Structure formats: structure tokens, C-alpha cells
CSV table of C-alpha atoms and ligand atoms in Angstrom, one decimal:
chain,number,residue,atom,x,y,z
W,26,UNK,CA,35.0,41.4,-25.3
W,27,UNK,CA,34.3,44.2,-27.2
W,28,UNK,CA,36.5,47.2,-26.4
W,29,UNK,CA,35.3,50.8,-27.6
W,30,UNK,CA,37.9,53.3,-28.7
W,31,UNK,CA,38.2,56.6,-27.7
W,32,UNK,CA,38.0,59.6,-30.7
W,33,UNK,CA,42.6,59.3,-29.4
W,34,UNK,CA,42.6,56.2,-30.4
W,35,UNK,CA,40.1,56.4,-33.4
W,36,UNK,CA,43.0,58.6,-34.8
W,37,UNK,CA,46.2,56.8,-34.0
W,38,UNK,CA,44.1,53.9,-36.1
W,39,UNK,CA,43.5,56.3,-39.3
W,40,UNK,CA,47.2,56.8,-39.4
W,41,UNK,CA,47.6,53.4,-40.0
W,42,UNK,CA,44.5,53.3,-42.3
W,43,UNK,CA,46.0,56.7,-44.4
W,44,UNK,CA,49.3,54.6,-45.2
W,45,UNK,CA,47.0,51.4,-46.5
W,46,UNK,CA,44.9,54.5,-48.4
W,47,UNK,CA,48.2,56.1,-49.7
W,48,UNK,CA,49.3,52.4,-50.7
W,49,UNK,CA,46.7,51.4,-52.5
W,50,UNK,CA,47.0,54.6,-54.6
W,51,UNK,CA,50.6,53.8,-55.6
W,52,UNK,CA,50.0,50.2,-56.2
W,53,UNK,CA,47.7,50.6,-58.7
W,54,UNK,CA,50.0,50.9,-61.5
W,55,UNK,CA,51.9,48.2,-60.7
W,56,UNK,CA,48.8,45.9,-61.2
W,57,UNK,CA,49.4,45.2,-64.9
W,58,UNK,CA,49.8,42.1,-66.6
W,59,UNK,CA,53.4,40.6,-66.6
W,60,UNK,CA,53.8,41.2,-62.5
W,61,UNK,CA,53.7,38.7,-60.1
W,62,UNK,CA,52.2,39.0,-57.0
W,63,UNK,CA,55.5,38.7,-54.9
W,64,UNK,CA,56.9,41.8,-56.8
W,65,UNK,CA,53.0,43.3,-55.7
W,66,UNK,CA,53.4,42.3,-51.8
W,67,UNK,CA,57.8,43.8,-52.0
W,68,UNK,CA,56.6,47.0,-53.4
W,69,UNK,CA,53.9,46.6,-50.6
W,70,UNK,CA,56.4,45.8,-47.2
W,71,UNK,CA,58.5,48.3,-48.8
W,72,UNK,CA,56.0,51.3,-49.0
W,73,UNK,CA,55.0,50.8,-45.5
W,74,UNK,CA,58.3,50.1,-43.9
W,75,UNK,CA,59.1,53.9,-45.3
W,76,UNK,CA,57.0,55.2,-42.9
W,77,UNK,CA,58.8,55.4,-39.7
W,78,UNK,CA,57.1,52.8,-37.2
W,79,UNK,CA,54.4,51.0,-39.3
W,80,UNK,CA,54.7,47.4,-40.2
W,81,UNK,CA,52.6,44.8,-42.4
W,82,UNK,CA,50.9,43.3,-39.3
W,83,UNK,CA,49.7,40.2,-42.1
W,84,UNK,CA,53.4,38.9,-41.8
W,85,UNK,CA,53.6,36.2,-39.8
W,86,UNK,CA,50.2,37.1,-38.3
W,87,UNK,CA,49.1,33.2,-37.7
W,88,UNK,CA,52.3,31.9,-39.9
W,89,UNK,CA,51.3,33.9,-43.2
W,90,UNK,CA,54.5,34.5,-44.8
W,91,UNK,CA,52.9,37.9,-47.0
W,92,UNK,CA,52.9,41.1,-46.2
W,93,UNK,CA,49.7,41.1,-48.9
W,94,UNK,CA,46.6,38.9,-49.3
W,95,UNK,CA,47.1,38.4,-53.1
W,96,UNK,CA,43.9,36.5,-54.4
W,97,UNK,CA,43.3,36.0,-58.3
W,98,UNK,CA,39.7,35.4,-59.9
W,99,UNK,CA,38.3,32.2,-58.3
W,100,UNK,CA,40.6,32.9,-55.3
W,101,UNK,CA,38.4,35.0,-52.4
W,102,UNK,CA,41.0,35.5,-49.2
W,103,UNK,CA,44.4,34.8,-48.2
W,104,UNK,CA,46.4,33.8,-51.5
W,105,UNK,CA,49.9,33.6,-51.0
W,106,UNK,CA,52.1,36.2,-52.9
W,107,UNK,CA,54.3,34.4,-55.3
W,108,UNK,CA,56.7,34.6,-58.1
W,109,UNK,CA,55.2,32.0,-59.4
W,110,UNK,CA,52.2,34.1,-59.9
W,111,UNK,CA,51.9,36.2,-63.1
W,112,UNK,CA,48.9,38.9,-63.5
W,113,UNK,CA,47.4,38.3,-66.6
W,114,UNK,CA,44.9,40.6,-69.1
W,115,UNK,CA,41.7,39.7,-68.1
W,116,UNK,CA,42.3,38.4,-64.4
W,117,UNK,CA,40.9,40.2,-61.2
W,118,UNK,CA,43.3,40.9,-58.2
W,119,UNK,CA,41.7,41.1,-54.5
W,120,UNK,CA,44.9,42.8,-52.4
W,121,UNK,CA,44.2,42.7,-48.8
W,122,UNK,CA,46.4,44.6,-46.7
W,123,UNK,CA,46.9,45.0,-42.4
W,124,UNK,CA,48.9,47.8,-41.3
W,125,UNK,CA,50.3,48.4,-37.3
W,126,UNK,CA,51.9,51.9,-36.4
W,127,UNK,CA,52.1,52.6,-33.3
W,128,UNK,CA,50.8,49.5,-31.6
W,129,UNK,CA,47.2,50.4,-34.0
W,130,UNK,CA,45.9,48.2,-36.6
W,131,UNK,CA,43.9,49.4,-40.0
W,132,UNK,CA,42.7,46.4,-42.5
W,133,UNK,CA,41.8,47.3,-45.9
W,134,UNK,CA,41.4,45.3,-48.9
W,135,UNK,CA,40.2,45.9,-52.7
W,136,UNK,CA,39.9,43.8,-56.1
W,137,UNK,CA,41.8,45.6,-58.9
W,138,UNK,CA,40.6,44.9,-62.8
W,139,UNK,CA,44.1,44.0,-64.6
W,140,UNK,CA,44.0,45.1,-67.9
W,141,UNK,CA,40.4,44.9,-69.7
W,142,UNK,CA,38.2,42.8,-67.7
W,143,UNK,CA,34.8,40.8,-68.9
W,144,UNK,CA,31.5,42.7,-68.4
W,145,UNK,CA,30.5,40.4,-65.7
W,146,UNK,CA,34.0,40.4,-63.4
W,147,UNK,CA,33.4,44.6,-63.8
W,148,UNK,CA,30.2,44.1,-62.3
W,149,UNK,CA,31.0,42.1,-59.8
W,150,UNK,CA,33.3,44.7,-58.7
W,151,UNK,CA,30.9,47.7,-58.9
W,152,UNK,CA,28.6,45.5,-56.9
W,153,UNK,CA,30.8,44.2,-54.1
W,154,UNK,CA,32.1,47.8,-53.6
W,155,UNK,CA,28.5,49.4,-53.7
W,156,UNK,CA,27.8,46.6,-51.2
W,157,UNK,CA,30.9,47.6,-48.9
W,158,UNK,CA,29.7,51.6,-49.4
W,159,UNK,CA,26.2,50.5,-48.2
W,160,UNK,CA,27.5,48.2,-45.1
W,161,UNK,CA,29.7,51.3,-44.0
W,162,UNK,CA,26.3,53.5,-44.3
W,163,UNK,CA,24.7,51.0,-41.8
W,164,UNK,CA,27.4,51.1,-39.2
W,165,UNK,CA,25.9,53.6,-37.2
W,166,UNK,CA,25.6,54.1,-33.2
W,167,UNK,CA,21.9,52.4,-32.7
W,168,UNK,CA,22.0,50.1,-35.0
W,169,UNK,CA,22.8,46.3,-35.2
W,170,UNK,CA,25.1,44.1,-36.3
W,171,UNK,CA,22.7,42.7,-38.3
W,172,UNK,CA,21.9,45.8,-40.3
W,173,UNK,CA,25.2,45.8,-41.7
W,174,UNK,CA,24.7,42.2,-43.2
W,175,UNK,CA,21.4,42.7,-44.4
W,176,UNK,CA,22.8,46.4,-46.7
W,177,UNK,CA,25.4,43.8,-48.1
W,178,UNK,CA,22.4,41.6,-49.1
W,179,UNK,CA,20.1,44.3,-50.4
W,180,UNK,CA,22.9,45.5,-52.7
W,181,UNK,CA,23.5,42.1,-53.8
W,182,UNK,CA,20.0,40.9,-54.2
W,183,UNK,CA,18.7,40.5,-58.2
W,184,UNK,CA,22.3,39.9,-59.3
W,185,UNK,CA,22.8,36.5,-59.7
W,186,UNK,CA,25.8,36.6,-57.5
W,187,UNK,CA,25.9,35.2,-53.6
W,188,UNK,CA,28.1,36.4,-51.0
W,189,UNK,CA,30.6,34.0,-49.5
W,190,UNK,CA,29.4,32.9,-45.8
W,191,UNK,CA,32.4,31.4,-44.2
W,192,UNK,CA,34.4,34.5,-43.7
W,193,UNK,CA,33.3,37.6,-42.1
W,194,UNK,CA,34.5,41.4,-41.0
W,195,UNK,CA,35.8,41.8,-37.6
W,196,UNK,CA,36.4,44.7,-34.7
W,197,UNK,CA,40.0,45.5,-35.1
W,198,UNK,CA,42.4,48.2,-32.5
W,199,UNK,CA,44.9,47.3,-31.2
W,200,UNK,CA,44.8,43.6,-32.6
W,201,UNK,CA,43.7,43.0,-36.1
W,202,UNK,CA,41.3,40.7,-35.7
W,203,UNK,CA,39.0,41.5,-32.5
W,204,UNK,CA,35.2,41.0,-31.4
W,205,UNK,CA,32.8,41.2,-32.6
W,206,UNK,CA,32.4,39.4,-35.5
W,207,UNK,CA,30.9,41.3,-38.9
W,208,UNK,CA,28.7,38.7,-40.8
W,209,UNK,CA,27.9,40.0,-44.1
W,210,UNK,CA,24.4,38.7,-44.2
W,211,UNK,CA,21.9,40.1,-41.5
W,212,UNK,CA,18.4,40.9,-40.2
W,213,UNK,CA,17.6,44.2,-39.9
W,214,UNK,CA,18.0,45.2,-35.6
W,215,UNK,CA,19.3,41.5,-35.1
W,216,UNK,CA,22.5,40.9,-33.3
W,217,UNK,CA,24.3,43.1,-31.4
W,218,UNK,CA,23.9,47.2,-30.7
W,219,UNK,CA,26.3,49.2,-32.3
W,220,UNK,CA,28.2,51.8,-30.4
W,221,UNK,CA,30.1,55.0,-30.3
W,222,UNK,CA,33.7,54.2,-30.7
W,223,UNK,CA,33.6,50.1,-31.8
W,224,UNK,CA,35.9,50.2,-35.0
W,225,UNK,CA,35.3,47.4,-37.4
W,226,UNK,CA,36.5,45.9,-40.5
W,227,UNK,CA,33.7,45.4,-42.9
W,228,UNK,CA,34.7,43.4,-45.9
W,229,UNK,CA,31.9,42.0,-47.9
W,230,UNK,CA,32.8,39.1,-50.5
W,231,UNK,CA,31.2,38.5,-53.2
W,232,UNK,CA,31.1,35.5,-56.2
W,233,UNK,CA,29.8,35.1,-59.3
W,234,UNK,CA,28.9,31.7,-58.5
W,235,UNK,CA,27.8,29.6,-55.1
W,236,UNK,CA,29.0,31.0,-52.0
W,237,UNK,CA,30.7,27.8,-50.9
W,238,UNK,CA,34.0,27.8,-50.8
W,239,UNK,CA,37.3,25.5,-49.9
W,240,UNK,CA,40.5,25.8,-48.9
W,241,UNK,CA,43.6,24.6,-50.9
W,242,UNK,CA,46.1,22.8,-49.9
W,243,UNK,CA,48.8,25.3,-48.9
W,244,UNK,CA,46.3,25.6,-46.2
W,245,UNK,CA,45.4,29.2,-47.0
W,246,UNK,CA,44.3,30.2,-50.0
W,247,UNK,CA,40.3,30.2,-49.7
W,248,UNK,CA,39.0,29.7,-53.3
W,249,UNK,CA,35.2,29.3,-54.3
W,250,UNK,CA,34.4,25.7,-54.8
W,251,UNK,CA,32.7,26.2,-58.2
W,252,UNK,CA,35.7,28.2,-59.7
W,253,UNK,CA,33.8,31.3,-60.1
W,254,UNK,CA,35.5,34.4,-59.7
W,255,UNK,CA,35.5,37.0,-56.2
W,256,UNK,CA,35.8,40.2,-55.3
W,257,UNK,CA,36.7,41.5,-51.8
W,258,UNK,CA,36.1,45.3,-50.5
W,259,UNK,CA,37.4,46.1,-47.2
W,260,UNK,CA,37.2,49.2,-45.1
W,261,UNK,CA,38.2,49.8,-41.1
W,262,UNK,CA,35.5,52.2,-40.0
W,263,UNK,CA,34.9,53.7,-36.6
W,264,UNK,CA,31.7,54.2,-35.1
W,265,UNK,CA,31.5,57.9,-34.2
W,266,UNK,CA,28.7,60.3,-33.2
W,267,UNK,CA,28.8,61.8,-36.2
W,268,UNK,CA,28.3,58.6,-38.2
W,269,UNK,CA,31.3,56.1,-39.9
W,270,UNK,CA,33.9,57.3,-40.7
W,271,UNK,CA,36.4,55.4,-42.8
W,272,UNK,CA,39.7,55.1,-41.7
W,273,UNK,CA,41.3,53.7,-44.5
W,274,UNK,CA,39.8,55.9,-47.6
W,275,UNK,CA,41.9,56.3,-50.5
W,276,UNK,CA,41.9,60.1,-50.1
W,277,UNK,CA,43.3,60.5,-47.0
W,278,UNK,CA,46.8,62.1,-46.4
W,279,UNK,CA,49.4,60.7,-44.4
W,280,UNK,CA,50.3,62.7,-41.5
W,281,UNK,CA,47.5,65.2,-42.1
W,282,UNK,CA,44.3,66.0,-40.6
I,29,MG,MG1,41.7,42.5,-44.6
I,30,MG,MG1,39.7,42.1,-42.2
């Protein structure tokens, strides 16, 4: 069942978005070579436990013991923060972050270059985050489900890359993961009618390589079965009158507007 939020509730969910905005922001320094990606996903719980109410709704969501998805180059979703994990020069980071305040749920996630990447994992970013900026375009009242898939494909078209099929975006409120289900790959006007006030997660990934991937065997991390590197872009975004809106932009202010 598909519930539709009211413009109430459409804010109480960009307060949660503005912290994952406002964190995303301050954890960008830290993504340097040398750090691993528990001391990432501390610095994370940390910055969202100082805002009064809000928790990482990732930990324990389904047994994940993170309060980050931390996934490194070949690595698409769901990589375990560990110490054990060192960023390195060269490597790509996909941090995917769920926050709750308030009993609301934002979902955001974004691949960060560590150091000085290749020419090809730069593009694959610039093309996984054009093709999340063109899937948010298509989320409009009146459109379709499918729309959304099919801007994901249009950006990615011509490139060489393919976008990973076994994972898709989500509606999300008061429960991260709610219907309907996003597929990035679409028919124009297939699928289901958009509406005023659905809020969903739209998180295309992309790969260098196939789009097959496999899971490892710590039963999470999703990884691409030809070892190519990912990239993951995620945005909450609400359905409004006016168009989307994005709920978990890196420019918004907490407690504001
Ligand atoms: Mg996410
Ligand atoms: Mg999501």
C-alpha cells in the first residue's frame, strides 16, 4: 500500500533529510586515505545522535550492525563498516545513510572520490549523479513509475556502463523501506501513476562493468560479479504540486526553512 504524505509530513521527513544533507557535508573531509570505514560510520552515529531525537534508522534495520552503508569500488550496497577497512588513493566510497527523527525516515546515499581518482571511476560518478538528477526531474505528479527508470537509462545510454538490476529505490515515511518499489530502468508512462505527496528514495546504481551482481558471504555486502567498480546516488524526494523536491540536498539547513 502506498501511503501519500501530507505537505506536514513532507516536512517532518526533510528534517531528517537536512541532518543526512548537513552530514554528508562534514564527512567529506574525513574521506581521505588512511581512514577506515568504522571510524567513517562513528563519526556518522555520532553526528546524528547530536541532534536531539534522530537516530541511524540502518542500525539494526534487518540485523545490519552499521549505522553507514560503506561500499568500496567493486562493492555496490550494503558494505559493512570496518576497521579492517582502510580508504586508499585511488578507491571510490558509496556511503549510504538512513536517518529517523521524529518517527520520519530520509535515505540518502553518495559515492565520494578518495584522493585522485582514474578518469573512468570520475565518470562513472558524474554519470550516476546526472542519472539520479534526471530520475528526480521525472518524479512528477502524472507521471509513471516507469519514467523514472527510463531518465536513469537515457543518461546512461552511450557510456559503456549498465545499471545494476537487482536493487531498486523505494517509497519511504514513516518506514524506510515502503511501496512502491523504484526500478531504475523503465518505459516511458509504464507502471504506476505518480502522485502528489508519495515520497520516494531514488537511488540509481551504476557499474563500469555487467550489471550482475553477487552477494558475499557476510551475507551483505552486494558486490558486482565482474569486479568492476559502482557508484550509488541517492536522494528522498517528495512528490509535490510544485514538482520534486529533494529532501535530503546538501544545501539544506537544519532546523530552518
Ligand atoms: Mg539508501
Ligand atoms: Mg534507499
Amino acid at each position: 500500500m502506498i501511503e501519500l504524505k501530507t505537505p506536514r509530513e513532507i516536512e517532518e521527513i526533510a528534517r531528517a533529510g537536512g541532518i543526512i544533507g548537513a552530514l554528508f557535508r562534514e564527512i567529506e573531509r574525513s574521506v581521505v586515505a588512511g581512514e577506515s570505514t568504522l571510524g567513517l560510520d562513528r563519526f556518522a552515529e555520532e553526528f546524528i545522535r547530536s541532534h536531539p531525537g534522530a537516530v541511524p534508522v540502518f542500525k539494526g534495520l534487518y540485523g545490519f550492525p552499521g549505522s553507514l552503508c560503506t561500499s568500496i569500488n567493486e562493492e555496490v550496497v550494503h558494505g559493512i563498516p570496518s576497521d579492517e577497512r582502510i580508504l586508499r588513493d585511488g578507491d571510490i566510497i558509496s556511503i549510504d545513510v538512513g536517518v529517523k527523527l521524529d518517527g520520519w525516515c530520509s535515505d540518502s546515499a553518495r559515492t565520494f572520490p578518495v584522493g585522485e581518482v582514474s578518469p573512468e571511476r570520475e565518470h562513472l560518478l558524474s554519470v550516476t549523479r546526472e542519472a539520479l538528477d534526471r530520475a528526480v526531474e521525472a518524479a512528477v505528479p502524472g507521471a509513471h513509475v516507469g519514467d523514472i527508470g527510463h531518465a536513469v537509462e537515457k543518461v546512461v545510454e552511450g557510456t559503456g556502463f549498465s545499471i545494476v538490476r537487482d536493487l531498486v529505490g523505494h517509497g519511504i515515511g514513516r518506514k524506510v523501506h515502503e511501496d512502491p518499489q523504484v526500478p531504475n530502468r523503465g518505459r516511458p508512462g509504464a507502471g504506476l501513476e505518480l502522485r502528489e505527496g508519495m515520497v520516494l528514495a531514488i537511488e540509481p546504481m551504476i557499474a563500469v562493468g555487467s550489471y550482475r551482481t553477487r552477494t558475499l558471504k557476510d551475507n551483505w555486502t552486494v558486490v558486482t560479479a565482474d569486479g568492476s567498480p559502482a557508484a550509488h546516488f541517492e536522494h528522498t524526494v517528495a512528490l509535490t504540486a510544485d514538482g520534486p523536491r529533494i529532501l535530503t540536498a546538501e544545501q539544506s539547513r537544519v532546523g530552518t526553512g
